Coordinates of C-alpha atoms and ligand atoms in Angstrom, one line a residue:
M22 CA 32.6 0.7 34.3
T23 CA 30.9 3.9 33.1
N24 CA 29.3 6.1 35.7
V25 CA 26.2 7.6 34.1
I26 CA 25.5 11.1 35.5
Y27 CA 21.9 12.1 35.1
L28 CA 21.9 15.8 34.4
A29 CA 19.5 17.5 32.0
M30 CA 16.7 15.1 31.1
E31 CA 15.3 16.9 28.0
K32 CA 13.2 14.9 25.7
I33 CA 14.9 13.9 22.5
A34 CA 13.3 12.8 19.2
V35 CA 15.4 11.0 16.6
I36 CA 14.1 10.8 13.1
G37 CA 15.2 7.8 11.1
A38 CA 15.9 4.4 12.7
G39 CA 18.6 3.2 10.3
T40 CA 22.3 2.6 11.0
M41 CA 22.9 6.1 12.5
G42 CA 19.4 6.7 14.0
N43 CA 19.5 3.6 16.2
G44 CA 23.0 4.5 17.4
I45 CA 22.0 8.1 18.2
A46 CA 18.9 6.8 20.1
H47 CA 21.1 4.3 21.9
V48 CA 23.7 6.9 23.2
F49 CA 21.0 9.4 24.3
A50 CA 19.0 6.7 26.2
Q51 CA 22.1 5.3 27.8
N52 CA 22.9 8.7 29.1
G53 CA 19.5 9.2 30.8
Y54 CA 17.5 11.0 28.1
P55 CA 14.0 9.9 27.2
V56 CA 14.0 9.3 23.4
T57 CA 11.3 8.9 20.8
L58 CA 12.7 7.1 17.8
V59 CA 10.6 7.9 14.6
D60 CA 10.6 6.1 11.3
V61 CA 8.2 5.8 8.4
S62 CA 8.8 2.0 8.6
A63 CA 7.4 0.0 11.6
S64 CA 9.6 -2.9 10.7
Q65 CA 12.7 -0.7 10.7
L66 CA 11.8 0.5 14.2
E67 CA 11.5 -3.1 15.4
K68 CA 14.9 -3.9 13.9
A69 CA 16.4 -0.8 15.5
I70 CA 15.3 -1.8 19.0
E71 CA 16.8 -5.3 18.4
V72 CA 20.1 -3.8 17.2
I73 CA 20.2 -1.4 20.2
S74 CA 19.5 -4.3 22.6
K75 CA 22.2 -6.4 21.0
N76 CA 24.7 -3.5 21.2
L77 CA 23.9 -2.8 24.8
E78 CA 24.3 -6.5 25.6
R79 CA 27.8 -6.4 24.0
Q80 CA 28.6 -3.5 26.4
V81 CA 27.4 -5.5 29.4
G82 CA 29.6 -8.4 28.2
K83 CA 32.6 -6.1 28.0
G84 CA 31.8 -4.8 31.5
T85 CA 31.4 -1.2 30.4
I86 CA 27.8 -1.0 31.6
T87 CA 25.7 -3.0 34.0
D88 CA 22.7 -5.1 33.2
A89 CA 20.6 -2.5 35.0
V90 CA 21.9 0.3 32.7
K91 CA 20.9 -1.8 29.7
T92 CA 17.4 -2.4 31.0
E93 CA 16.9 1.3 31.9
S94 CA 18.3 2.5 28.6
L95 CA 15.9 0.3 26.6
S96 CA 13.0 1.5 28.8
R97 CA 13.7 5.1 27.9
I98 CA 13.2 4.5 24.1
K99 CA 9.7 4.8 22.6
T100 CA 9.0 4.2 18.9
E101 CA 6.6 6.1 16.7
T102 CA 5.7 6.1 13.0
D103 CA 3.9 9.4 13.1
L104 CA 6.4 12.2 13.0
T105 CA 3.9 14.8 14.3
K106 CA 3.3 12.8 17.5
G107 CA 6.9 11.8 17.9
V108 CA 8.3 15.3 18.0
A109 CA 5.4 17.1 19.8
D110 CA 7.1 17.5 23.2
A111 CA 10.8 17.2 22.1
E112 CA 13.4 19.8 23.2
L113 CA 15.9 18.5 20.7
V114 CA 15.3 16.7 17.4
V115 CA 18.1 14.8 15.7
E116 CA 17.2 14.0 12.1
A117 CA 19.0 10.9 10.7
A118 CA 16.8 9.9 7.8
T119 CA 18.0 8.8 4.4
E120 CA 20.6 11.2 2.8
N121 CA 18.3 12.8 0.2
T122 CA 18.0 16.6 -0.1
Q123 CA 14.3 16.8 -1.0
L124 CA 13.4 14.3 1.8
K125 CA 15.3 16.3 4.4
L126 CA 13.8 19.6 3.3
D127 CA 10.4 18.0 3.6
I128 CA 11.1 16.6 7.1
F129 CA 12.4 20.0 8.3
R130 CA 9.3 21.8 7.0
Q131 CA 7.3 19.3 9.1
L132 CA 9.6 19.7 12.1
D133 CA 9.2 23.4 11.9
A134 CA 5.4 23.1 12.0
H135 CA 5.1 20.6 14.8
T136 CA 7.8 21.4 17.3
S137 CA 7.9 24.2 20.0
S138 CA 9.6 27.5 19.1
D139 CA 12.5 26.7 21.3
C140 CA 13.1 23.2 20.1
I141 CA 16.6 22.8 18.5
L142 CA 16.5 21.0 15.1
A143 CA 19.7 19.1 14.4
T144 CA 20.6 17.1 11.3
N145 CA 23.1 14.2 11.1
T146 CA 23.6 14.8 7.3
S147 CA 27.0 13.9 6.0
S148 CA 27.0 16.4 3.2
I149 CA 23.8 18.5 2.7
S150 CA 24.1 22.2 3.5
I151 CA 22.8 23.1 7.0
T152 CA 22.0 26.6 5.7
K153 CA 19.9 25.2 2.9
I154 CA 18.0 22.9 5.4
A155 CA 17.6 25.8 7.8
A156 CA 16.2 28.0 5.1
V157 CA 13.0 26.0 4.7
T158 CA 12.2 26.6 8.4
K159 CA 10.9 29.8 10.2
K160 CA 13.7 29.4 12.8
P161 CA 17.0 29.0 10.9
G162 CA 18.8 30.1 14.1
K163 CA 17.8 26.9 15.8
V164 CA 19.0 24.6 13.0
I165 CA 22.4 23.0 13.3
G166 CA 24.5 20.0 12.1
M167 CA 25.1 17.3 14.7
H168 CA 27.3 14.8 12.7
F169 CA 27.8 11.6 14.6
M170 CA 30.3 9.0 13.3
N171 CA 29.6 5.4 12.6
P172 CA 29.3 3.2 14.8
V173 CA 27.8 5.9 17.0
P174 CA 28.1 4.1 20.4
V175 CA 31.9 3.6 19.8
M176 CA 33.1 6.7 17.9
K177 CA 34.1 9.7 20.1
L178 CA 33.7 12.6 17.7
V179 CA 30.6 14.7 17.0
E180 CA 31.2 17.3 14.3
I181 CA 29.0 20.2 15.0
I182 CA 28.2 22.3 12.0
N183 CA 27.0 25.9 12.3
G184 CA 24.7 27.0 9.5
Y185 CA 24.9 30.6 8.3
G186 CA 22.4 31.8 10.9
T187 CA 22.8 29.3 13.7
E188 CA 22.5 31.1 17.0
K189 CA 25.4 31.0 19.5
W190 CA 23.4 29.5 22.3
V191 CA 22.2 26.7 20.1
T192 CA 25.9 25.7 19.3
E193 CA 26.7 25.9 23.0
K194 CA 23.7 23.8 23.9
I195 CA 24.7 21.1 21.3
I196 CA 28.2 21.1 22.7
D197 CA 26.8 20.5 26.1
Y198 CA 24.6 17.6 24.8
T199 CA 27.6 16.1 23.1
Q200 CA 29.7 16.2 26.2
S201 CA 26.8 14.7 28.3
L202 CA 27.0 11.7 25.9
G203 CA 30.7 11.3 26.8
K204 CA 31.7 12.4 23.3
T205 CA 34.0 15.2 22.0
P206 CA 32.4 18.0 20.1
C207 CA 34.2 19.8 17.3
A208 CA 32.4 22.9 15.9
V209 CA 33.0 23.9 12.3
N210 CA 31.2 26.1 9.7
D211 CA 28.9 25.1 6.9
Y212 CA 30.8 24.7 3.7
P213 CA 30.7 21.6 1.4
G214 CA 31.8 18.4 3.1
F215 CA 32.2 20.3 6.4
I216 CA 35.7 19.1 7.7
A217 CA 35.3 15.3 8.1
N218 CA 34.3 14.6 4.5
R219 CA 36.1 17.5 2.9
I220 CA 39.4 15.8 4.0
L221 CA 38.4 12.1 4.0
M222 CA 36.6 11.9 0.6
P223 CA 39.4 13.5 -1.5
M224 CA 41.8 11.1 0.1
I225 CA 39.6 8.1 -0.8
N226 CA 39.1 9.6 -4.3
E227 CA 42.9 9.9 -4.7
A228 CA 43.4 6.3 -3.6
I229 CA 40.9 5.3 -6.3
Y230 CA 42.8 7.4 -8.9
S231 CA 46.0 5.6 -7.9
L232 CA 44.3 2.3 -8.6
Y233 CA 42.7 3.6 -11.9
E234 CA 46.1 4.8 -13.1
S235 CA 47.7 1.4 -12.1
V236 CA 50.1 3.0 -9.7
A237 CA 49.5 0.1 -7.4
G238 CA 46.9 -2.6 -6.6
V239 CA 44.2 -2.6 -3.9
S240 CA 46.2 -4.4 -1.2
E241 CA 49.3 -2.2 -1.9
I242 CA 47.4 1.1 -1.6
D243 CA 45.6 0.0 1.6
T244 CA 48.8 -1.4 3.1
V245 CA 50.8 1.8 2.5
M246 CA 48.1 3.8 4.3
K247 CA 47.6 1.3 7.1
L248 CA 51.2 0.6 8.0
G249 CA 52.8 3.9 6.7
M250 CA 50.2 6.3 8.2
A251 CA 48.9 4.2 11.0
H252 CA 45.3 4.3 9.6
P253 CA 43.2 1.6 11.2
M254 CA 41.8 0.7 7.7
G255 CA 43.0 1.4 4.2
P256 CA 41.1 4.1 2.1
L257 CA 39.7 1.6 -0.4
Q258 CA 38.4 -0.7 2.3
L259 CA 37.0 2.3 4.1
A260 CA 35.2 3.3 0.9
D261 CA 33.7 -0.2 0.7
F262 CA 32.4 0.2 4.2
I263 CA 31.0 3.7 3.7
G264 CA 29.4 2.6 0.3
L265 CA 30.8 3.7 -3.0
D266 CA 27.5 5.4 -3.9
V267 CA 27.8 7.5 -0.7
C268 CA 31.4 8.4 -1.5
L269 CA 30.4 9.4 -5.1
A270 CA 27.5 11.6 -3.8
I271 CA 29.8 13.4 -1.4
M272 CA 32.5 14.0 -4.1
R273 CA 29.8 15.5 -6.2
V274 CA 28.8 17.8 -3.4
L275 CA 32.4 19.0 -3.1
H276 CA 32.8 19.3 -6.9
D277 CA 29.5 21.3 -7.2
G278 CA 30.2 23.4 -4.1
F279 CA 33.8 24.5 -4.8
A280 CA 33.8 24.2 -8.7
Q281 CA 37.4 23.0 -8.6
P282 CA 38.8 20.1 -10.8
K283 CA 40.6 18.6 -7.8
Y284 CA 37.2 17.4 -6.5
A285 CA 36.2 15.7 -9.7
P286 CA 35.2 12.1 -8.8
C287 CA 37.5 9.5 -10.3
P288 CA 35.9 7.9 -13.5
L289 CA 36.6 4.4 -11.9
L290 CA 34.4 5.4 -8.9
V291 CA 31.6 6.5 -11.3
N292 CA 31.9 3.3 -13.3
M293 CA 31.8 1.1 -10.2
V294 CA 28.7 2.8 -8.9
T295 CA 27.0 2.5 -12.3
A296 CA 27.9 -1.2 -12.3
G297 CA 26.3 -1.7 -8.9
K298 CA 29.7 -2.4 -7.2
L299 CA 28.9 -0.5 -4.0
G300 CA 31.2 -2.2 -1.5
V301 CA 30.1 -4.2 1.5
K302 CA 26.4 -3.6 1.0
S303 CA 26.4 -5.1 -2.6
G304 CA 29.0 -7.9 -1.8
E305 CA 31.7 -6.4 -3.9
G306 CA 33.7 -3.1 -4.2
F307 CA 37.5 -3.1 -4.0
Y308 CA 37.2 -6.3 -2.0
F309 CA 34.8 -9.3 -2.2
Y310 CA 32.4 -9.7 0.7
T311 CA 31.2 -13.2 0.1
P312 CA 30.8 -15.3 3.2
G313 CA 34.2 -16.6 4.3
S314 CA 36.2 -14.3 2.0
K315 CA 37.5 -10.7 2.2
D316 CA 40.0 -10.9 -0.8
A317 CA 41.0 -7.8 -2.8
V318 CA 39.5 -7.7 -6.3
P319 CA 42.3 -8.4 -8.8
S320 CA 44.0 -5.1 -10.1
S321 CA 43.4 -6.1 -13.7
T322 CA 39.6 -5.5 -13.1
F323 CA 40.3 -1.8 -12.5
S324 CA 43.1 -0.9 -14.9
R325 CA 42.2 1.4 -17.9
Ligands
LIG2 N1 26.0 5.5 7.6 C1 27.0 6.3 7.9 O1 28.2 5.8 8.1 C2 26.8 7.7 8.2 C3 27.7 8.4 9.0 C4 27.5 9.8 9.3 C5 26.3 10.4 8.9 N2 25.4 9.7 8.2 C6 24.1 10.3 7.8 O2 23.1 9.9 8.6 C7 21.8 9.9 7.9 C8 21.2 8.5 8.0 O3 22.1 7.6 7.4 P1 22.0 6.0 7.7 O4 23.2 5.4 7.1 O5 21.5 5.8 9.1 O6 20.8 5.6 6.7 P2 19.8 4.4 6.7 O7 19.5 4.1 5.2 O8 20.5 3.2 7.4 O9 18.5 4.8 7.5 C9 17.7 5.8 7.1 C10 16.4 5.6 7.8 O10 15.5 6.8 7.5 C11 14.2 6.3 7.4 N3 13.4 7.3 6.8 C12 13.3 7.6 5.4 N4 12.4 8.6 5.3 C13 11.9 9.0 6.5 C14 11.0 9.9 6.9 N5 10.4 10.8 6.1 N6 10.7 10.0 8.3 C15 11.4 9.1 9.1 N7 12.3 8.2 8.8 C16 12.6 8.1 7.4 C17 14.3 5.0 6.6 O11 13.2 4.2 6.8 C18 15.6 4.4 7.3 O12 15.2 3.6 8.4 C19 22.2 10.4 6.5 O13 21.9 11.8 6.5 C20 23.6 10.1 6.4 O14 24.3 10.9 5.5 C21 25.6 8.4 7.8

């Protein structure tokens, strides 16, 4: 049973109530922080509260939290569709809106205008430069990456990304926040892909190249990596879960940022995204995700 220690009770605002935003709101609330969850979509906010409630219930079922912790956690989360109101008294904002550069720059301009001068502005971006986001604000020293992993309530790592001008106390404060959530912080610097995606995405891209060049089929590639390297999931299945469009976008960030051919996205990945085969979310990627089936797509589909 987790003992929740109520230390600092700073007010947290989370922007974006999708997959990551609801998980981030969940873990802050469960650890005693009052949270305002902000989204442009009221129905998305409703859905997020349902998901958080279901996930807390699962934890109660497993005996990791009590029913009282579930109730208290939910009572700490407010929802808001107006960003200006949602962040007005926040001491930390964690932005987890859609991965789109212009959208994030626009959100950070608004956050800069409507938060207190000491408020830390963190982003959960998977690939956009923290330095670029910070540059649209008047307080780049207080902008930082706080990259939670999916699913947030389960995964232990938070990759903390220092922008070019992030102030030292801001990094230290985000490390403290991360530890207060029972997670492990890992601080890195702001270069394309940071660490997590700089290493993970080329591995996935190489697995796709191996399939494209008919070195092996989907099941064989994933089995080698699962049983041979003790990975919990093969790289092709992981790509399906992440979304092939997201994998392609991150490979493009690496390719643009480092200008090295080794980061060129595999043509098969490009083709699959163009064809709308995005993995789990579209029902087909390297595997089929029709109800009752999780079969690998036949290798002949992918060969040149
Ligand atoms: N999904 C993952 O596995 C994962 C892992 C790590 C990091 N990330 C990053 O987390 C962020 C969110 O990803 P996600 O998968 O949760 O996306 P998502 O599509 O599930 O959710 C995004 C949410 O942002 C909302 N939104 C859009 N514009 C907004 C605005 N102006 N103000 C407030 N809310 C707005 C949308 O309505 C939606 O609810 C992205 O930056 C992504 O790169 C995702």
